[in-house]
Coordinates of C-alpha atoms in Angstrom, one line a residue:
M1 CA -26.3 21.4 7.8
H2 CA -25.3 19.0 10.9
R3 CA -21.7 21.1 12.8
V4 CA -19.6 19.0 14.3
E5 CA -15.8 20.0 16.1
C6 CA -13.2 17.5 17.1
D7 CA -9.6 17.5 17.6
A8 CA -8.8 14.7 15.0
A9 CA -11.2 13.6 12.2
V10 CA -9.6 10.3 10.3
I11 CA -10.8 9.1 7.1
G12 CA -11.3 5.8 6.0
G13 CA -12.0 2.6 8.9
G14 CA -9.5 -0.4 7.5
P15 CA -6.5 -0.7 8.9
A16 CA -4.5 2.4 8.4
G17 CA -7.4 4.5 9.7
L18 CA -8.7 2.0 12.8
G19 CA -4.9 2.2 13.6
A20 CA -4.4 6.2 13.4
A21 CA -7.4 6.8 15.3
A22 CA -6.6 4.7 18.2
S23 CA -2.8 6.1 18.2
A24 CA -4.2 9.5 17.7
K25 CA -6.9 9.2 20.8
K26 CA -3.6 7.6 22.7
S27 CA -1.4 10.8 22.2
C28 CA -3.8 13.8 22.3
S29 CA -6.9 12.5 24.6
G30 CA -9.1 14.8 22.5
R31 CA -12.2 13.9 20.6
V32 CA -11.1 11.3 17.9
I33 CA -14.0 10.8 14.8
L34 CA -13.4 7.7 12.8
M35 CA -15.4 7.8 9.6
D36 CA -16.3 5.3 6.6
R37 CA -18.2 4.8 3.9
D38 CA -19.2 1.3 4.4
R39 CA -21.7 -0.5 6.9
E40 CA -18.7 -1.8 9.0
L41 CA -15.2 -1.3 10.0
G42 CA -12.3 -3.3 8.9
G43 CA -12.4 -2.6 4.8
I44 CA -10.6 -5.0 2.9
L45 CA -9.3 -7.1 5.4
Q46 CA -13.0 -8.7 5.9
Q47 CA -12.6 -10.0 2.7
C48 CA -9.1 -11.6 3.1
I49 CA -10.1 -14.9 5.3
H50 CA -6.8 -16.5 4.5
N51 CA -4.2 -16.5 7.8
G52 CA -0.5 -14.5 7.5
F53 CA -1.6 -11.3 9.3
G54 CA -0.3 -9.5 12.2
L55 CA 3.1 -12.0 11.9
Q56 CA 4.9 -8.6 13.2
T57 CA 3.1 -6.5 15.1
L58 CA 1.1 -9.4 17.3
S59 CA 3.3 -12.2 16.9
Q60 CA 0.3 -14.3 15.3
E61 CA -1.3 -15.5 12.5
L62 CA -4.2 -14.3 12.0
T63 CA -7.1 -14.2 9.4
G64 CA -8.1 -10.6 7.8
P65 CA -11.1 -10.5 10.1
E66 CA -9.8 -11.3 13.1
Y67 CA -6.5 -8.8 12.9
A68 CA -9.5 -5.9 11.7
E69 CA -11.1 -7.2 15.0
H70 CA -8.5 -7.0 17.1
Y71 CA -8.0 -2.8 16.3
I72 CA -11.3 -2.2 15.9
D73 CA -11.7 -3.1 19.5
E74 CA -8.4 -1.2 20.3
A75 CA -9.8 2.0 18.6
R76 CA -13.4 1.7 20.5
E77 CA -11.7 0.7 23.8
A78 CA -9.5 3.6 23.4
G79 CA -12.9 6.2 22.8
V80 CA -12.8 6.4 19.3
E81 CA -16.3 7.6 17.9
V82 CA -17.2 6.1 14.8
L83 CA -19.5 7.2 11.7
L84 CA -20.4 4.8 9.5
D85 CA -22.2 4.5 6.4
T86 CA -20.8 8.2 5.9
M87 CA -19.4 9.4 2.8
V88 CA -17.2 12.0 2.5
L89 CA -17.6 14.4 -0.1
E90 CA -14.9 17.4 -0.1
L91 CA -12.2 18.2 2.4
A92 CA -11.3 21.8 2.6
P93 CA -7.3 22.8 2.9
D94 CA -8.5 24.3 6.8
R95 CA -9.3 20.5 7.4
R96 CA -13.2 21.3 7.1
I97 CA -14.7 18.3 5.8
Y98 CA -18.1 17.6 4.3
A99 CA -19.6 14.3 4.5
V100 CA -23.4 13.2 4.6
N101 CA -25.0 9.7 6.0
R102 CA -28.5 8.6 6.6
A103 CA -28.7 9.7 10.1
Q104 CA -27.3 13.3 10.2
G105 CA -27.8 14.0 6.3
M106 CA -25.3 16.5 5.5
M107 CA -22.6 17.4 8.1
E108 CA -19.4 19.8 8.3
I109 CA -16.7 18.3 10.5
S110 CA -14.2 21.1 11.3
A111 CA -10.6 19.5 12.9
K112 CA -7.6 20.3 14.0
A113 CA -6.0 17.6 12.5
V114 CA -7.0 15.2 9.8
V115 CA -5.8 11.6 9.1
L116 CA -6.2 10.4 5.1
A117 CA -6.7 6.8 5.4
M118 CA -9.3 6.1 2.2
G119 CA -6.5 3.5 1.2
C120 CA -6.1 2.5 -2.8
R121 CA -8.2 0.3 -5.4
E122 CA -7.9 -2.1 -8.3
R123 CA -6.9 -1.6 -11.7
N124 CA -9.3 -3.0 -13.9
R125 CA -9.6 -3.8 -17.8
G126 CA -10.5 0.2 -18.8
A127 CA -6.6 0.8 -17.1
I128 CA -4.7 -1.3 -19.6
T129 CA -5.6 -2.2 -23.3
I130 CA -6.4 -5.6 -23.8
P131 CA -7.6 -6.1 -27.4
G132 CA -10.7 -8.4 -28.1
S133 CA -14.9 -8.3 -27.1
R134 CA -16.6 -7.5 -24.3
P135 CA -18.2 -11.0 -22.9
A136 CA -19.1 -11.5 -19.2
G137 CA -16.3 -13.4 -17.0
V138 CA -13.7 -10.7 -17.0
F139 CA -13.2 -9.8 -13.2
T140 CA -10.8 -8.1 -10.9
A141 CA -9.1 -10.4 -8.4
G142 CA -10.3 -8.5 -5.5
A143 CA -14.5 -8.4 -6.4
A144 CA -14.2 -12.1 -6.8
Q145 CA -12.0 -12.4 -3.9
R146 CA -15.7 -10.5 -2.5
F147 CA -17.2 -12.4 -4.4
V148 CA -16.4 -16.3 -3.1
N149 CA -15.5 -15.3 0.4
M150 CA -18.6 -13.2 1.0
E151 CA -21.4 -13.3 -1.2
G152 CA -20.5 -17.3 -1.5
Y153 CA -20.5 -17.3 -5.6
M154 CA -17.9 -18.8 -8.2
P155 CA -16.9 -16.2 -10.5
G156 CA -16.2 -19.4 -13.2
K157 CA -14.8 -23.0 -12.9
R158 CA -11.6 -22.7 -16.1
V159 CA -9.5 -19.5 -14.8
V160 CA -6.9 -17.5 -16.2
I161 CA -4.9 -14.7 -13.6
L162 CA -3.2 -11.8 -15.6
G163 CA -1.0 -10.4 -13.4
S164 CA 0.9 -11.8 -10.4
G165 CA -0.3 -9.3 -7.5
D166 CA -1.0 -11.1 -4.1
V167 CA -4.4 -10.6 -4.1
G168 CA -4.6 -12.8 -7.7
L169 CA -1.9 -14.8 -6.2
I170 CA -4.7 -15.7 -3.4
M171 CA -7.2 -16.0 -5.5
A172 CA -5.4 -18.8 -7.8
R173 CA -5.5 -20.3 -4.6
R174 CA -8.6 -20.1 -3.3
L175 CA -10.2 -20.9 -6.5
T176 CA -8.5 -23.9 -6.6
W177 CA -9.8 -25.2 -3.2
E178 CA -12.8 -24.4 -4.4
G179 CA -12.8 -27.0 -7.4
A180 CA -11.9 -24.6 -10.1
K181 CA -9.2 -25.1 -12.7
V182 CA -6.6 -22.5 -12.9
E183 CA -5.3 -22.3 -16.3
A184 CA -2.1 -20.0 -15.8
V185 CA -1.0 -16.8 -13.8
L186 CA 0.6 -14.9 -16.6
E187 CA 3.2 -11.4 -15.8
I188 CA 4.2 -9.5 -18.0
L189 CA 7.5 -8.5 -16.0
P190 CA 10.4 -10.5 -15.6
F191 CA 10.0 -11.2 -12.1
P192 CA 6.5 -11.7 -9.9
S193 CA 4.6 -8.8 -8.8
G194 CA 3.8 -10.7 -5.1
L195 CA 5.0 -11.7 -1.9
T196 CA 8.0 -14.7 -2.8
R197 CA 5.5 -16.8 -0.2
N198 CA 2.5 -16.5 -2.0
I199 CA 4.3 -17.3 -5.1
V200 CA 5.2 -20.9 -3.6
Q201 CA 1.9 -21.4 -1.3
C202 CA -0.5 -20.1 -3.8
L203 CA 1.3 -21.6 -7.1
D204 CA 4.0 -23.6 -7.2
D205 CA 2.0 -26.1 -3.7
Q206 CA -0.9 -25.8 -6.1
G207 CA 0.8 -26.7 -9.3
I208 CA -0.5 -23.8 -11.2
P209 CA 1.6 -22.5 -13.7
L210 CA 3.4 -18.9 -13.6
Y211 CA 4.6 -17.2 -16.8
L212 CA 7.0 -14.4 -17.1
G213 CA 7.1 -12.3 -19.7
H214 CA 3.9 -12.9 -20.8
T215 CA 0.8 -11.1 -21.5
V216 CA -2.8 -11.0 -22.8
V217 CA -3.0 -10.3 -26.5
D218 CA -7.0 -11.4 -26.8
V219 CA -10.0 -12.1 -24.6
H220 CA -12.4 -14.4 -26.6
G221 CA -16.0 -15.3 -26.1
D222 CA -19.3 -13.4 -27.1
E223 CA -21.6 -13.7 -24.0
R224 CA -19.5 -15.3 -21.6
V225 CA -15.2 -15.6 -22.2
T226 CA -14.3 -18.9 -23.6
A227 CA -11.1 -18.7 -24.2
V228 CA -8.0 -15.6 -23.8
T229 CA -4.7 -15.2 -26.8
V230 CA -1.2 -14.9 -24.9
A231 CA 2.0 -14.0 -25.9
K232 CA 5.3 -13.2 -24.9
V233 CA 6.9 -9.7 -24.3
D234 CA 10.0 -8.0 -25.2
E235 CA 12.5 -5.8 -23.1
K236 CA 10.0 -3.1 -24.1
L237 CA 6.9 -5.4 -22.6
R238 CA 5.6 -5.8 -26.3
P239 CA 4.0 -8.4 -27.4
I240 CA 6.3 -11.0 -29.2
P241 CA 5.0 -11.6 -33.1
G242 CA 4.4 -15.7 -33.7
T243 CA 4.7 -16.4 -29.6
E244 CA 0.7 -16.8 -29.0
W245 CA -0.9 -19.0 -28.1
K246 CA -4.8 -19.9 -27.0
I247 CA -6.1 -20.8 -23.3
P248 CA -9.7 -21.9 -23.2
C249 CA -11.2 -20.7 -19.6
D250 CA -14.4 -19.1 -18.6
T251 CA -12.7 -16.1 -16.6
L252 CA -10.1 -13.8 -16.5
L253 CA -9.3 -12.4 -13.2
L254 CA -6.9 -9.3 -13.8
S255 CA -4.5 -8.4 -10.5
I256 CA -2.4 -5.9 -12.7
G257 CA -1.5 -3.6 -9.7
L258 CA -3.5 -0.5 -7.1
I259 CA -4.2 2.6 -7.4
P260 CA -4.2 5.1 -4.2
E261 CA -7.5 6.5 -3.6
N262 CA -6.3 10.1 -3.7
E263 CA -9.2 12.1 -5.0
L264 CA -9.8 14.0 -1.5
T265 CA -6.1 14.6 -1.8
R266 CA -6.0 16.2 -4.8
A267 CA -8.7 18.1 -4.7
A268 CA -7.7 19.8 -1.4
G269 CA -4.6 20.3 -2.9
A270 CA -1.4 17.9 -1.6
V271 CA 1.6 17.4 -3.5
I272 CA 1.3 14.3 -5.7
D273 CA 4.4 11.7 -5.4
P274 CA 4.5 11.0 -8.9
I275 CA 6.0 7.4 -8.5
T276 CA 3.9 6.7 -5.3
Q277 CA 0.5 8.4 -6.5
G278 CA 0.1 9.1 -2.9
P279 CA 1.1 13.0 -0.8
V280 CA 4.5 13.6 -0.4
V281 CA 4.6 13.2 3.6
T282 CA 7.0 14.4 6.4
D283 CA 8.0 11.7 8.9
E284 CA 4.8 13.1 11.1
M285 CA 3.3 11.7 8.0
E286 CA 2.1 15.1 7.6
T287 CA 1.4 16.1 4.1
S288 CA 2.0 19.2 2.5
I289 CA -1.1 21.0 3.8
P290 CA -0.4 21.7 7.4
G291 CA -2.4 20.0 10.0
V292 CA -3.7 16.9 7.3
F293 CA -1.6 13.7 7.6
A294 CA -2.1 10.2 5.5
C295 CA -1.0 6.5 6.4
G296 CA -1.4 3.4 4.6
N297 CA -2.4 2.4 0.8
V298 CA -3.4 6.0 0.4
V299 CA 0.2 7.0 1.1
Q300 CA 2.3 3.8 -0.8
V301 CA 0.5 0.8 -1.7
H302 CA 2.0 -1.9 0.7
D303 CA 2.8 -5.8 0.9
L304 CA 1.6 -6.2 4.6
V305 CA -0.9 -5.0 6.7
D306 CA 1.5 -4.7 9.4
N307 CA 3.6 -2.0 7.5
V308 CA 0.2 0.0 7.2
T309 CA -0.6 -0.5 11.1
R310 CA 2.8 0.8 11.9
E311 CA 2.5 3.6 9.8
A312 CA -0.6 4.4 10.8
W313 CA 0.6 4.6 14.1
V314 CA 3.1 7.2 12.9
A315 CA 0.3 9.2 11.4
G316 CA -1.8 9.2 14.6
E317 CA 1.2 10.1 17.0
G318 CA 1.8 13.0 14.7
A319 CA -2.0 13.7 14.6
G320 CA -1.9 14.2 18.2
R321 CA 1.6 16.1 19.0
L322 CA 0.0 18.9 16.4
V323 CA -3.1 19.0 18.6
N324 CA -0.8 19.4 21.7
G325 CA 1.5 22.1 19.8
Q326 CA 4.6 19.9 20.2
Q327 CA 5.1 19.1 16.2
P328 CA 8.9 19.4 15.2
T329 CA 10.0 22.4 13.9
G330 CA 13.2 23.3 12.5
P331 CA 15.4 22.6 9.1
T332 CA 14.5 19.1 7.2
V333 CA 16.0 17.0 5.1
R334 CA 14.5 15.6 1.4
T335 CA 14.7 12.1 0.6
R336 CA 15.8 11.0 -2.2
A337 CA 16.0 7.5 -4.2
G338 CA 19.3 6.4 -5.7
D339 CA 21.1 3.9 -7.3
G340 CA 18.5 1.1 -7.2
V341 CA 15.6 2.3 -5.4
R342 CA 12.2 3.2 -6.7
Y343 CA 11.3 5.5 -4.5
V344 CA 11.4 6.2 -0.5
V345 CA 8.9 7.3 2.3
P346 CA 8.8 9.6 4.0
Q347 CA 10.3 12.4 1.3
V348 CA 10.3 14.8 4.4
L349 CA 12.2 14.4 7.5
H350 CA 12.7 16.7 10.0
V351 CA 16.6 17.1 11.4
E352 CA 14.8 17.4 15.5
S353 CA 12.9 14.5 14.3
L354 CA 16.2 12.4 13.5
E355 CA 17.7 13.7 16.7
K356 CA 15.1 12.7 19.2
R357 CA 13.5 8.9 17.6
D358 CA 14.3 5.9 15.2
I359 CA 13.0 7.1 11.9
R360 CA 12.0 4.7 9.5
L361 CA 12.2 5.0 5.7
F362 CA 10.0 2.8 3.6
M363 CA 11.4 2.0 0.1
R364 CA 11.0 0.0 -3.2
V365 CA 13.7 -1.2 -5.1
A366 CA 13.8 -0.7 -9.0
R367 CA 15.3 -5.2 -9.3
P368 CA 15.7 -7.7 -8.0
A369 CA 19.2 -7.6 -6.7
E370 CA 21.4 -10.6 -3.6
N371 CA 23.6 -9.2 -1.3
V372 CA 23.4 -5.4 -1.0
N373 CA 23.5 -3.0 1.3
V374 CA 20.8 -0.5 1.6
E375 CA 22.4 2.8 1.9
A376 CA 21.2 6.1 3.8
V377 CA 24.1 8.7 2.6
I378 CA 24.3 12.7 3.4
G379 CA 26.6 14.6 1.0
E380 CA 29.6 11.4 0.4
R381 CA 28.9 9.8 4.1
V382 CA 26.7 6.8 4.6
V383 CA 25.1 7.4 7.8
H384 CA 23.9 4.0 8.2
S385 CA 23.1 1.0 6.4
K386 CA 21.9 -2.2 6.5
Y387 CA 22.9 -5.9 4.7
E388 CA 20.2 -7.7 2.7
R389 CA 20.2 -11.4 1.0
V390 CA 17.9 -10.4 -1.2
V391 CA 15.8 -7.8 -2.5
R392 CA 12.7 -7.7 -4.8
P393 CA 10.3 -5.1 -6.1
A394 CA 7.4 -6.7 -4.9
E395 CA 8.7 -6.9 -1.2
M396 CA 9.1 -3.4 0.8
V397 CA 12.5 -2.5 2.2
A398 CA 12.4 -0.7 5.2
L399 CA 15.6 1.1 7.0
T400 CA 15.2 2.2 10.3
I401 CA 18.1 5.4 10.9
P402 CA 18.5 5.1 14.6
L403 CA 18.0 8.2 16.9
G404 CA 21.0 10.4 16.8
K405 CA 22.8 9.1 13.4
V406 CA 21.6 12.4 11.9
N407 CA 22.0 15.7 13.9
R408 CA 22.5 19.4 12.4
G409 CA 26.4 19.6 12.1
K410 CA 25.6 16.3 9.6
V411 CA 23.1 17.9 7.6
V412 CA 24.5 19.1 4.3
D413 CA 23.3 20.9 1.4
G414 CA 23.9 18.5 -1.1
T415 CA 21.3 20.1 -3.8
G416 CA 22.6 23.9 -4.2
N417 CA 19.4 24.8 -3.2
G418 CA 18.7 25.2 0.5
Q419 CA 17.3 21.9 0.8
P420 CA 19.9 18.9 2.3
E421 CA 19.0 15.9 0.5
L422 CA 19.2 12.1 2.3
L423 CA 19.9 10.0 -0.7
V424 CA 19.0 6.1 0.1
R425 CA 20.5 3.7 -2.4
I426 CA 21.2 0.0 -2.9
T427 CA 25.1 -0.8 -3.4
P428 CA 26.6 -4.3 -3.7
R429 CA 27.9 -5.8 -0.6
H430 CA 31.7 -6.0 -1.4
R431 CA 31.1 -2.2 -2.4
D432 CA 32.2 -1.4 1.7
G433 CA 33.0 -4.9 2.7
G434 CA 30.1 -4.7 5.2
E435 CA 27.7 -3.3 7.1
K436 CA 28.2 0.3 9.0
A437 CA 26.1 1.2 11.7

């Protein structure tokens, strides 16, 4: 077995891995290895040929490949070593990685710090219950995107899309531009699952109808899809008898959610958040396994790649601080989702970090709301809040706690079990009359 030692090893060469590897290299100046199972870096960005990437981090409107190229160049210029066509088989809790590729064969890579950046995968037909036959013509939206943008194949000519996730919305527009007829997009929830800009640009501007509170209840066809039956759903997302109608089509695309790729994480023994399905992390993006960090869609499914990159920088810097022996120590605060919030990441904050630098919290709200404050509360005291005109479950909310807003004197045990809490909640704007800082 080929044995390798390094300061930091990053698993996954998509936007999270690229950002984390470059950041770790700049932070520790040691040996950083980035590995990916694909033949090229960039991950899913390589098939996302539409623009809209990099508006926040680069102040440019780039395509996916252009955005990937920027950070590939940055990682290579920083001196990151790259291993492609490399499959990671196992991560041990002591940060030994077992991987294989054709050039080196089996490898054991020992690292002082490991960053997990494996991304996520699409939910497919097997993840939900759709009655009916099993004809050809049912694809995930991401698979269809690869067929069209990279392989040069059209998946069909008459399309129905189940789910209003962003990839599905973008493919509705892409297929329309390529000459297909997109009959409808169906969303089981009472609100869209994709970004508002994608609803407007990909559906409204193309004249494609979006049916909220609807789902597919039957798939017709023997060798190939010939139609789907759809129906309205009730408040418990159950089909309502008598509301069904049939839509002739030859293709059904599924855009029904993403699942963080955490098989390695779970096998290594990291604690998993039951809501995000990603590892529980600190403000350093360190998991419950010392020295193992995580970032990007492996932690939580992001809406914007810019946020993935920002999170990756934090993970890379955290790995660098570990290598340099500069990790924060002392008491920690647990974050908790309050009224109107589904989850908050990171789940654990070092008080020392809160005293020294700004800490950005990412969250998803539970339901759409207008004119609200997003509040961070310790005990009964609001330590920081910001106003949001509109919040939606499809769009991630970020709340940055300025340095010094929380210190050891403000931290109290709100749980009675010795673990102080920072509660994040959504409140109507009129509740306190304005923003607090």
